[in-house]
Short mmCIF file of C-alpha atoms and ligand atoms in Angstrom, two decimals:
data_model
loop_
_atom_site.label_atom_id
_atom_site.label_comp_id
_atom_site.label_asym_id
_atom_site.label_seq_id
_atom_site.Cartn_x
_atom_site.Cartn_y
_atom_site.Cartn_z
CA UNK N 236 28.13 -14.03 -15.38
CA UNK N 237 27.30 -10.76 -17.03
CA UNK N 238 24.69 -8.21 -16.05
CA UNK N 239 23.89 -9.50 -12.58
CA UNK N 240 21.44 -7.27 -10.76
CA UNK N 241 21.74 -7.27 -7.00
CA UNK N 242 19.15 -5.56 -4.85
CA UNK N 243 19.55 -4.14 -1.37
CA UNK N 244 17.55 -6.47 0.92
CA UNK N 245 15.82 -3.50 2.52
CA UNK N 246 14.91 -1.81 -0.77
CA UNK N 247 11.30 -1.95 -1.93
CA UNK N 248 10.59 -4.78 -4.35
CA UNK N 249 10.04 -3.77 -7.97
CA UNK N 250 7.51 -5.34 -10.35
CA UNK N 251 8.31 -5.93 -14.00
CA UNK N 252 7.21 -3.04 -16.21
CA UNK N 253 4.32 -4.82 -17.89
CA UNK N 254 3.20 -7.86 -15.94
CA UNK N 255 1.13 -10.36 -17.99
CA UNK N 256 -1.01 -10.99 -14.93
CA UNK N 257 -1.84 -7.53 -13.69
CA UNK N 258 -4.35 -8.47 -11.00
CA UNK N 259 -4.53 -11.39 -8.58
CA UNK N 260 -7.25 -12.46 -6.23
CA UNK N 261 -7.14 -13.77 -2.69
CA UNK N 262 -9.52 -16.75 -2.95
CA UNK N 263 -10.24 -16.67 0.77
CA UNK N 264 -11.31 -13.03 1.03
CA UNK N 265 -12.18 -12.37 -2.60
CA UNK N 266 -10.02 -9.25 -2.60
CA UNK N 267 -8.60 -8.35 -5.98
CA UNK N 268 -5.13 -6.86 -5.80
CA UNK N 269 -3.22 -4.79 -8.26
CA UNK N 270 -0.02 -6.74 -8.88
CA UNK N 271 2.30 -3.80 -9.27
CA UNK N 272 1.04 -2.20 -6.10
CA UNK N 273 1.12 -5.48 -4.21
CA UNK N 274 4.74 -6.19 -5.14
CA UNK N 275 5.84 -2.66 -4.26
CA UNK N 276 4.44 -3.13 -0.76
CA UNK N 277 7.21 -5.61 0.10
CA UNK N 278 10.84 -5.09 0.93
CA UNK N 279 13.02 -7.12 -1.41
CA UNK N 280 14.02 -9.66 1.27
CA UNK N 281 10.36 -10.22 2.14
CA UNK N 282 9.36 -10.56 -1.51
CA UNK N 283 11.93 -13.36 -1.80
CA UNK N 284 10.41 -15.07 1.23
CA UNK N 285 6.87 -14.52 -0.08
CA UNK N 286 7.97 -16.11 -3.32
CA UNK N 287 9.13 -19.20 -1.43
CA UNK N 288 5.97 -19.30 0.63
CA UNK N 289 3.64 -19.10 -2.37
CA UNK N 290 5.62 -21.79 -4.11
CA UNK N 291 5.47 -24.07 -1.07
CA UNK N 292 1.73 -23.49 -0.71
CA UNK N 293 1.06 -24.23 -4.36
CA UNK N 294 2.84 -27.55 -3.98
CA UNK N 295 0.47 -28.36 -1.16
CA UNK N 296 -2.55 -27.14 -3.14
CA UNK N 297 -3.05 -24.29 -0.72
CA UNK N 298 -3.09 -21.42 -3.16
CA UNK N 299 -2.90 -18.08 -1.39
CA UNK N 300 -3.36 -16.09 -4.59
CA UNK N 301 -5.00 -16.88 -7.91
CA UNK N 302 -5.04 -15.14 -11.30
CA UNK N 303 -7.93 -12.68 -11.21
CA UNK N 304 -8.76 -13.50 -14.83
CA UNK N 305 -8.82 -17.29 -14.87
CA UNK N 306 -8.63 -18.37 -11.22
CA UNK N 307 -5.56 -20.57 -11.65
CA UNK N 308 -3.19 -20.44 -8.64
CA UNK N 309 -0.22 -18.20 -9.19
CA UNK N 310 3.22 -17.95 -7.73
CA UNK N 311 5.67 -15.12 -7.59
CA UNK N 312 8.52 -15.22 -10.04
CA UNK N 313 11.56 -13.04 -10.41
CA UNK N 314 13.16 -11.80 -13.60
CA UNK N 315 16.91 -11.85 -14.17
CA UNK N 316 16.91 -8.18 -13.22
CA UNK N 317 15.29 -9.09 -9.87
CA UNK N 318 11.90 -7.69 -10.74
CA UNK N 319 8.85 -9.61 -9.66
CA UNK N 320 5.78 -10.88 -11.50
CA UNK N 321 3.18 -13.62 -11.15
CA UNK N 322 3.01 -16.88 -13.05
CA UNK N 323 0.21 -19.39 -13.47
CA UNK N 324 0.87 -22.73 -11.84
CA UNK N 325 -0.13 -24.31 -15.11
CA UNK N 326 -0.86 -22.85 -18.49
CA UNK N 327 -3.91 -24.40 -20.16
CA UNK N 328 -4.40 -21.78 -22.84
CA UNK N 329 -7.61 -20.47 -21.37
CA UNK N 330 -6.14 -17.31 -19.92
CA UNK N 331 -5.15 -14.38 -22.10
CA UNK N 332 -2.17 -13.87 -19.80
CA UNK N 333 0.63 -16.18 -20.94
CA UNK N 334 3.27 -16.48 -18.26
CA UNK N 335 5.03 -19.74 -18.93
CA UNK N 336 6.66 -20.11 -22.28
CA UNK N 337 8.83 -23.03 -23.15
CA UNK N 338 12.56 -22.56 -23.08
CA UNK N 339 14.20 -21.84 -26.39
CA UNK N 340 16.82 -24.21 -27.71
CA UNK N 341 19.45 -21.60 -27.05
CA UNK N 342 18.35 -21.37 -23.42
CA UNK N 343 18.68 -25.11 -23.00
CA UNK N 344 22.09 -25.16 -24.66
CA UNK N 345 23.28 -22.39 -22.37
CA UNK N 346 22.02 -24.24 -19.32
CA UNK N 347 23.71 -27.47 -20.36
CA UNK N 348 26.95 -25.63 -20.92
CA UNK N 349 26.75 -24.00 -17.53
CA UNK N 350 25.97 -27.35 -15.96
CA UNK N 351 29.07 -28.93 -17.46
CA UNK N 352 31.17 -26.03 -16.31
CA UNK N 353 29.78 -26.27 -12.84
CA UNK N 354 30.21 -29.95 -12.30
CA UNK N 355 33.98 -29.41 -12.01
CA UNK N 356 33.44 -26.65 -9.45
CA UNK N 357 30.95 -28.87 -7.67
CA UNK N 358 33.50 -31.67 -7.31
CA UNK N 359 36.09 -29.26 -5.99
CA UNK N 360 33.79 -27.81 -3.29
CA UNK N 361 32.82 -31.30 -2.17
CA UNK N 362 36.49 -32.15 -1.75
CA UNK N 363 37.11 -29.00 0.25
CA UNK N 364 34.08 -29.73 2.42
CA UNK N 365 35.28 -33.28 3.07
CA UNK N 366 38.72 -31.99 4.03
CA UNK N 367 37.19 -29.38 6.37
CA UNK N 368 34.90 -31.82 8.14
CA UNK N 369 37.50 -34.56 8.40
CA UNK N 370 39.81 -32.14 10.19
CA UNK N 371 37.33 -31.97 13.07
CA UNK N 372 37.15 -35.17 15.16
CA UNK N 373 33.62 -34.30 16.29
CA UNK N 374 32.21 -35.07 12.84
CA UNK N 375 31.58 -38.77 12.31
CA UNK N 376 30.70 -40.73 9.19
CA UNK N 377 31.76 -37.96 6.89
CA UNK N 378 30.78 -39.36 3.52
CA UNK N 379 30.09 -38.24 -0.03
CA UNK N 380 26.87 -38.82 -1.90
CA UNK N 381 25.52 -41.50 0.33
CA UNK N 382 21.88 -42.26 -0.29
CA UNK N 383 19.68 -40.95 2.48
CA UNK N 384 16.48 -42.93 2.71
CA UNK N 385 13.54 -41.37 4.40
CA UNK N 386 12.78 -42.80 7.80
CA UNK N 387 9.90 -45.12 8.37
CA UNK N 388 6.56 -43.64 7.51
CA UNK N 389 8.06 -40.94 5.30
CA UNK N 390 8.67 -41.08 1.61
CA UNK N 391 11.62 -40.04 -0.46
CA UNK N 392 15.22 -40.45 -1.14
CA UNK N 393 18.02 -37.90 -1.20
CA UNK N 394 21.65 -38.03 -1.94
CA UNK N 395 23.27 -35.09 -0.20
CA UNK N 396 26.66 -34.04 -1.49
CA UNK N 397 28.16 -34.74 1.90
CA UNK N 398 26.62 -36.05 5.10
CA UNK N 399 27.95 -36.26 8.63
CA UNK N 400 27.00 -36.72 12.25
CA UNK N 401 27.92 -34.93 15.40
CA UNK N 402 26.84 -35.90 18.90
CA UNK N 403 23.87 -33.58 18.59
CA UNK N 404 23.19 -33.03 14.92
CA UNK N 405 22.56 -35.01 11.83
CA UNK N 406 23.77 -32.97 8.91
CA UNK N 407 23.40 -32.94 5.15
CA UNK N 408 25.56 -30.58 3.13
CA UNK N 409 24.58 -29.45 -0.32
CA UNK N 410 26.70 -27.39 -2.62
CA UNK N 411 24.68 -24.63 -4.18
CA UNK N 412 25.07 -24.17 -7.90
CA UNK N 413 23.57 -21.57 -10.18
CA UNK N 414 21.25 -24.24 -11.54
CA UNK N 415 19.82 -24.94 -8.11
CA UNK N 416 16.22 -23.85 -8.44
CA UNK N 417 13.97 -22.67 -5.71
CA UNK N 418 11.85 -25.83 -5.97
CA UNK N 419 14.91 -27.84 -5.10
CA UNK N 420 15.81 -25.60 -2.20
CA UNK N 421 12.30 -25.88 -0.80
CA UNK N 422 11.75 -29.60 -1.27
CA UNK N 423 15.11 -30.48 0.31
CA UNK N 424 14.33 -28.27 3.24
CA UNK N 425 11.08 -30.19 3.79
CA UNK N 426 12.75 -33.56 3.45
CA UNK N 427 15.45 -32.90 6.04
CA UNK N 428 13.08 -31.22 8.41
CA UNK N 429 10.94 -34.35 8.38
CA UNK N 430 14.10 -36.39 8.99
CA UNK N 431 15.00 -34.18 11.99
CA UNK N 432 18.25 -33.45 10.22
CA UNK N 433 19.70 -30.13 9.13
CA UNK N 434 20.50 -29.13 5.62
CA UNK N 435 23.49 -26.86 5.25
CA UNK N 436 23.82 -25.06 1.97
CA UNK N 437 27.41 -24.40 1.06
CA UNK N 438 28.28 -21.79 -1.54
CA UNK N 439 31.46 -21.81 -3.60
CA UNK N 440 31.63 -18.03 -3.22
CA UNK N 441 29.50 -15.11 -2.31
CA UNK N 442 29.50 -11.37 -2.55
CA UNK N 443 26.69 -9.20 -1.19
CA UNK N 444 26.72 -6.89 -4.18
CA UNK N 445 26.74 -9.74 -6.68
CA UNK N 446 24.01 -12.13 -5.67
CA UNK N 447 22.31 -14.63 -7.91
CA UNK N 448 18.68 -15.54 -7.47
CA UNK N 449 19.58 -18.83 -5.80
CA UNK N 450 21.91 -16.97 -3.44
CA UNK N 451 18.98 -14.84 -2.35
CA UNK N 452 16.73 -17.86 -1.92
CA UNK N 453 19.24 -19.45 0.41
CA UNK N 454 20.28 -16.22 2.11
CA UNK N 455 16.84 -14.94 3.06
CA UNK N 456 15.51 -18.41 3.79
CA UNK N 457 18.37 -18.77 6.27
CA UNK N 458 17.92 -15.65 8.37
CA UNK N 459 20.39 -13.72 6.20
CA UNK N 460 23.40 -16.01 6.74
CA UNK N 461 25.23 -17.89 4.00
CA UNK N 462 28.24 -20.16 4.27
CA UNK N 463 31.12 -20.43 1.86
CA UNK N 464 33.64 -23.24 1.71
CA UNK N 465 36.75 -22.48 -0.24
CA UNK N 466 40.48 -23.19 -0.21
CA UNK N 467 41.04 -20.64 2.55
CA UNK N 468 38.39 -21.94 4.92
CA UNK N 469 39.45 -25.55 4.33
CA UNK N 470 43.05 -24.67 5.15
CA UNK N 471 41.84 -22.87 8.30
CA UNK N 472 39.85 -25.94 9.34
CA UNK N 473 42.88 -28.17 8.93
CA UNK N 474 45.15 -25.76 10.78
CA UNK N 475 42.75 -25.43 13.71
CA UNK N 476 41.54 -29.02 13.79
CA UNK N 477 37.99 -27.75 13.87
CA UNK N 478 35.38 -27.28 11.15
CA UNK N 479 35.50 -23.71 9.89
CA UNK N 480 33.44 -22.05 7.16
CA UNK N 481 33.33 -18.50 5.90
CA UNK N 482 30.08 -16.90 6.90
CA UNK N 483 28.53 -13.88 5.25
CA UNK N 484 25.69 -12.27 7.11
CA UNK N 485 23.73 -9.06 7.31
CA UNK N 486 24.06 -7.03 10.45
CA UNK N 487 21.49 -4.32 11.10
CA UNK N 488 22.87 -1.04 12.36
CA UNK N 489 21.27 2.23 13.32
CA UNK N 490 21.96 5.13 11.07
CA UNK N 491 20.24 8.17 12.50
CA UNK N 492 16.57 7.45 12.46
CA UNK N 493 16.62 4.28 10.38
CA UNK N 494 18.05 0.81 10.20
CA UNK N 495 20.52 -0.09 7.50
CA UNK N 496 22.54 -3.23 6.85
CA UNK N 497 26.17 -3.92 7.13
CA UNK N 498 27.56 -7.05 5.52
CA UNK N 499 29.95 -9.04 7.63
CA UNK N 500 32.29 -11.70 6.33
CA UNK N 501 34.14 -13.80 8.84
CA UNK N 502 35.39 -17.30 9.43
CA UNK N 503 33.27 -19.12 11.95
CA UNK N 504 33.93 -22.37 13.79
CA UNK N 505 31.15 -24.89 14.05
CA UNK N 506 30.79 -24.01 17.77
CA UNK N 507 29.62 -20.52 16.85
CA UNK N 508 26.82 -21.79 14.70
CA UNK N 509 23.25 -22.20 15.90
CA UNK N 510 21.24 -24.99 14.34
CA UNK N 511 17.44 -24.86 14.23
CA UNK N 512 15.99 -28.04 12.78
CA UNK N 513 12.39 -26.82 12.72
CA UNK N 514 13.21 -23.68 10.83
CA UNK N 515 15.96 -25.42 8.89
CA UNK N 516 18.29 -22.56 9.60
CA UNK N 517 21.88 -22.53 10.60
CA UNK N 518 23.23 -19.15 11.56
CA UNK N 519 26.28 -17.50 13.04
CA UNK N 520 24.33 -14.29 13.60
CA UNK N 521 20.63 -13.97 14.36
CA UNK N 522 19.71 -11.18 11.98
CA UNK N 523 15.99 -11.31 12.64
CA UNK N 524 16.43 -10.96 16.39
CA UNK N 525 18.99 -8.17 16.05
CA UNK N 526 16.77 -6.26 13.62
CA UNK N 527 13.75 -6.63 15.91
CA UNK N 528 15.76 -5.40 18.90
CA UNK N 529 17.10 -2.47 16.96
CA UNK N 530 13.60 -1.63 15.76
CA UNK N 531 12.44 -1.67 19.36
CA UNK N 532 15.33 0.57 20.35
CA UNK N 533 14.50 2.95 17.56
CA UNK N 534 10.85 3.11 18.58
CA UNK N 535 11.86 3.75 22.18
CA UNK N 536 14.25 6.51 21.12
CA UNK N 537 11.54 8.01 18.97
CA UNK N 538 8.98 8.05 21.76
CA UNK N 539 11.56 9.47 24.16
CA UNK N 540 12.28 12.21 21.66
CA UNK N 541 8.57 12.86 21.32
CA UNK N 542 8.14 13.03 25.08
CA UNK N 543 10.99 15.53 25.35
CA UNK N 544 9.55 17.63 22.55
CA UNK N 545 6.14 17.51 24.20
CA UNK N 546 7.55 18.54 27.58
CA UNK N 547 9.43 21.41 25.92
CA UNK N 548 6.25 22.52 24.13
CA UNK N 549 4.35 22.36 27.40
CA UNK N 550 6.95 24.50 29.15
CA UNK N 551 6.90 27.02 26.34
CA UNK N 552 3.14 27.20 26.56
CA UNK N 553 3.26 27.66 30.31
CA UNK N 554 5.71 30.53 29.84
CA UNK N 555 3.38 32.12 27.32
CA UNK N 556 0.47 31.68 29.70
CA UNK N 557 2.37 33.25 32.58
CA UNK N 558 3.15 36.31 30.47
CA UNK N 559 -0.43 36.64 29.30
CA UNK N 560 -1.85 36.15 32.80
CA UNK N 561 0.39 38.90 34.17
CA UNK N 562 -0.64 41.23 31.37
CA UNK N 563 -4.35 40.70 31.92
CA UNK N 564 -4.04 41.25 35.68
CA UNK N 565 -1.94 44.35 35.19
CA UNK N 566 -4.32 45.67 32.57
CA UNK N 567 -7.42 45.32 34.74
CA UNK N 568 -5.78 46.53 37.93
CA UNK N 569 -4.03 49.50 36.30
CA UNK N 570 -4.77 52.37 38.73
CA UNK N 571 -4.68 54.94 35.94
CA UNK N 572 -7.30 53.14 33.91
CA UNK N 573 -10.34 54.83 32.52
CA UNK N 574 -12.96 52.31 31.54
CA UNK N 575 -14.90 54.90 29.54
CA UNK N 576 -11.95 55.56 27.33
CA UNK N 577 -12.28 54.06 23.85
CA UNK N 578 -8.60 53.11 23.31
CA UNK N 579 -8.86 50.99 26.45
CA UNK N 580 -11.52 48.85 24.76
CA UNK N 581 -9.32 48.49 21.75
CA UNK N 582 -6.43 47.33 23.93
CA UNK N 583 -8.76 44.91 25.73
CA UNK N 584 -9.94 43.48 22.40
CA UNK N 585 -6.34 42.73 21.44
CA UNK N 586 -5.59 41.18 24.80
CA UNK N 587 -8.74 39.13 24.56
CA UNK N 588 -7.76 37.83 21.13
CA UNK N 589 -4.65 36.40 22.74
CA UNK N 590 -6.70 34.89 25.54
CA UNK N 591 -8.98 33.31 22.98
CA UNK N 592 -6.08 31.91 20.95
CA UNK N 593 -4.94 30.06 24.07
CA UNK N 594 -8.41 28.78 24.85
CA UNK N 595 -9.31 31.13 27.69
CA UNK N 596 -11.41 33.73 25.87
CA UNK N 597 -14.93 34.79 26.77
CA UNK N 598 -17.80 33.87 24.47
CA UNK N 599 -19.49 36.36 22.20
CA UNK N 600 -18.31 38.74 19.55
CA UNK N 601 -17.65 41.58 22.00
CA UNK N 602 -16.01 40.12 25.07
CA UNK N 603 -17.25 41.97 28.10
CA UNK N 604 -14.50 43.91 29.87
CA UNK N 605 -16.79 44.34 32.85
CA UNK N 606 -17.09 40.58 33.33
CA UNK N 607 -13.34 40.15 33.06
CA UNK N 608 -12.80 43.00 35.49
CA UNK N 609 -15.19 41.44 38.02
CA UNK N 610 -13.32 38.14 37.79
CA UNK N 611 -9.94 39.79 38.30
CA UNK N 612 -11.28 41.74 41.28
CA UNK N 613 -12.72 38.57 42.77
CA UNK N 614 -9.34 36.85 42.49
CA UNK N 615 -7.39 39.76 43.91
CA UNK N 616 -9.87 40.19 46.79
CA UNK N 617 -9.56 36.52 47.71
CA UNK N 618 -5.81 36.79 47.52
CA UNK N 619 -5.65 39.95 49.67
CA UNK N 620 -8.31 38.94 52.21
CA UNK N 621 -9.95 42.29 51.71
CA UNK N 622 -12.07 43.78 48.90
CA UNK N 623 -10.04 44.79 45.86
CA UNK N 624 -11.87 46.74 43.14
CA UNK N 625 -15.30 46.24 44.81
CA UNK N 626 -16.68 49.29 46.56
CA UNK N 627 -17.02 47.65 49.96
CA UNK N 628 -15.03 48.23 53.07
CA UNK N 629 -15.26 44.83 54.72
CA UNK N 630 -14.82 41.35 53.43
CA UNK N 631 -18.17 40.36 54.95
CA UNK N 632 -19.91 43.06 52.92
CA UNK N 633 -18.36 41.64 49.80
CA UNK N 634 -19.72 38.24 50.86
CA UNK N 635 -23.26 39.59 51.16
CA UNK N 636 -22.87 41.33 47.79
CA UNK N 637 -21.87 38.10 46.08
CA UNK N 638 -24.71 36.16 47.67
CA UNK N 639 -27.27 38.65 46.35
CA UNK N 640 -25.76 39.95 43.12
CA UNK N 641 -23.35 37.28 41.91
CA UNK N 642 -24.21 33.91 43.41
CA UNK N 643 -22.41 32.29 40.44
CA UNK N 644 -19.09 33.53 41.84
CA UNK N 645 -19.48 32.07 45.31
CA UNK N 646 -18.01 28.64 44.73
CA UNK N 647 -14.92 29.99 42.98
CA UNK N 648 -14.54 32.55 45.74
CA UNK N 649 -14.75 29.87 48.41
CA UNK N 650 -12.12 27.71 46.71
CA UNK N 651 -9.79 30.66 46.40
CA UNK N 652 -10.17 31.68 50.05
CA UNK N 653 -9.12 28.20 51.03
CA UNK N 654 -6.31 28.12 48.52
CA UNK N 655 -4.95 31.56 49.44
CA UNK N 656 -5.47 31.04 53.19
CA UNK N 657 -7.74 34.06 53.63
CA UNK N 658 -10.91 32.31 54.75
CA UNK N 659 -10.72 33.58 58.31
CA UNK N 660 -10.83 37.18 57.08
CA UNK N 661 -14.36 36.59 55.83
CA UNK N 662 -15.74 35.66 59.25
CA UNK N 663 -13.57 38.11 61.18
CA UNK N 664 -15.61 40.94 59.62
CA UNK N 665 -18.87 39.08 60.15
CA UNK N 666 -19.57 40.49 63.61
CA UNK N 667 -23.30 39.77 63.56
CA UNK N 668 -22.82 36.21 62.32
CA UNK N 669 -25.38 36.84 59.57
CA UNK N 670 -23.03 35.96 56.74
CA UNK N 671 -22.10 32.68 58.31
CA UNK N 672 -25.76 31.86 58.86
CA UNK N 673 -26.61 32.67 55.23
CA UNK N 674 -23.73 30.63 53.93
CA UNK N 675 -24.55 27.67 56.17
CA UNK N 676 -28.15 27.76 54.97
CA UNK N 677 -27.23 27.63 51.30
CA UNK N 678 -24.31 25.20 51.54
CA UNK N 679 -26.32 22.17 50.51
CA UNK N 680 -27.69 23.95 47.43
CA UNK N 681 -24.32 25.25 46.25
CA UNK N 682 -23.58 22.23 44.13
CA UNK N 683 -27.10 21.60 42.88
CA UNK N 684 -28.72 24.94 42.17
CA UNK N 685 -27.77 26.22 38.69
CA UNK N 686 -27.74 29.82 39.91
CA UNK N 687 -24.47 29.03 41.66
CA UNK N 688 -22.97 27.82 38.43
CA UNK N 689 -20.56 30.10 36.61
CA UNK N 690 -20.90 30.25 32.81
CA UNK N 691 -18.28 27.97 31.33
CA UNK N 692 -16.23 30.66 29.59
CA UNK N 693 -16.03 32.75 32.77
CA UNK N 694 -15.12 29.75 34.85
CA UNK N 695 -12.30 28.92 32.43
CA UNK N 696 -10.95 32.46 32.50
CA UNK N 697 -11.18 32.62 36.28
CA UNK N 698 -9.30 29.34 36.67
CA UNK N 699 -6.63 30.52 34.25
CA UNK N 700 -6.12 33.87 35.97
CA UNK N 701 -6.14 32.37 39.48
CA UNK N 702 -3.74 29.59 38.47
CA UNK N 703 -6.43 27.07 39.26
CA UNK N 704 -7.18 28.55 42.70
CA UNK N 705 -10.86 28.93 41.76
CA UNK N 706 -11.17 25.19 41.26
CA UNK N 707 -11.13 22.56 43.89
CA UNK N 708 -8.18 20.90 42.17
CA UNK N 709 -5.83 21.87 39.40
CA UNK N 710 -5.04 20.76 36.86
CA UNK N 711 -6.94 17.73 35.59
CA UNK N 712 -7.10 16.03 38.93
CA UNK N 713 -8.71 12.66 38.32
CA UNK N 714 -11.42 13.30 40.89
CA UNK N 715 -12.43 16.57 39.36
CA UNK N 716 -13.97 17.42 36.04
CA UNK N 717 -12.58 20.23 33.88
CA UNK N 718 -14.56 22.89 35.71
CA UNK N 719 -13.77 21.60 39.15
CA UNK N 720 -17.41 21.69 40.11
CA UNK N 721 -18.17 18.03 40.59
CA UNK N 722 -15.94 17.46 43.57
CA UNK N 723 -16.33 20.93 45.07
ZN1 LIG F 1044 -4.97 -16.33 -15.69
#
């Protein structure tokens, strides 16, 4: 055969260049689909299966797709170059799209010639199959072309090339020829399924890079396994006293971040073959299962990679935050600072831009250095257990100052005292007990009264600079909202 086109099963299906039917409609949903786009959405192996499915449905009058122009059910057809297009189930002349033309005389002559050529090959394969099966004592009633009548209640008649029994399986063998059309493949499948028997397609030869249309119909309809019986496999069967065929199958393998196929050819004994009557498949290798597992593996690897990348990004961000936090603290606490000096404001603006870029900036066009300074002093005072930056001598005085001047800082201050273990210092200086009394009196209002609430931007900055010490919990504790206020 000349000019065979063979397509990688995992490649995207290709439509013919100018399909006669360019749009189809889903009669159930009413959706109109562009044919070229629709076909391109399938991998080749799935397009082949879709083609079989549409054909089977049309036989049962269950059209899945109809011609958008005339409403006649359509099925998927494949050109000799393995490009796909849609055909009307029947052509009644009412549709401008003509998809079924009669065969030319030359076509028919060519087919007849091929048929004659093949009948010799057909006879030979049947002989080889008989020899192979007869070599294995487990196969009973190995006969050629015996009429197979449908069981009671079912209709039909088949004459499989070879039929046989084992203790567990009832088998029909058919030799696949190039004139075996999809209709035949499908209808035989149905017949044997109904009979609770298994149809085994036997190919005279096979090569993954030279596949005919019928090869693909059988291959993809059989979970990517095909069986070849030839002189070699028949001799192997006779030598081993067990039925052996050559099996070709696809094996999915991981190549970096994707799945590709490997084609395996090996001789398999009947014991290695799994028969599924319902699916009408017989396989030596479960491609579908292996591909699904590999896909799962790939997804797991991908999410693991993502998790690692995320963790690395988080660490990098934490490093950046540590550096920035240190710089802000050092900047504010710099003993040589002069807050009336203009360059200092410029430096603060730059530092603040970095704070803002990480989500910790203060609101407003001109971020207040005084506010930031107060926050840093609050943190350092809580850490030291003595006023830092505030012009008070005792911790208790600082407490009174906050109560009267900055009630919004009290909660954060309290959390930090607890966190830094400096709470006792507050009451040690409170000789008169006034501070404790004031604090006790306001305790119940602390969470309700808005005057004790820090503006959001300041709260965020304070939490960042105190490493979460200003919040009841850090970070993102489930019992606490972002600001840490709710559970405080
Ligand atoms: Zn039409």
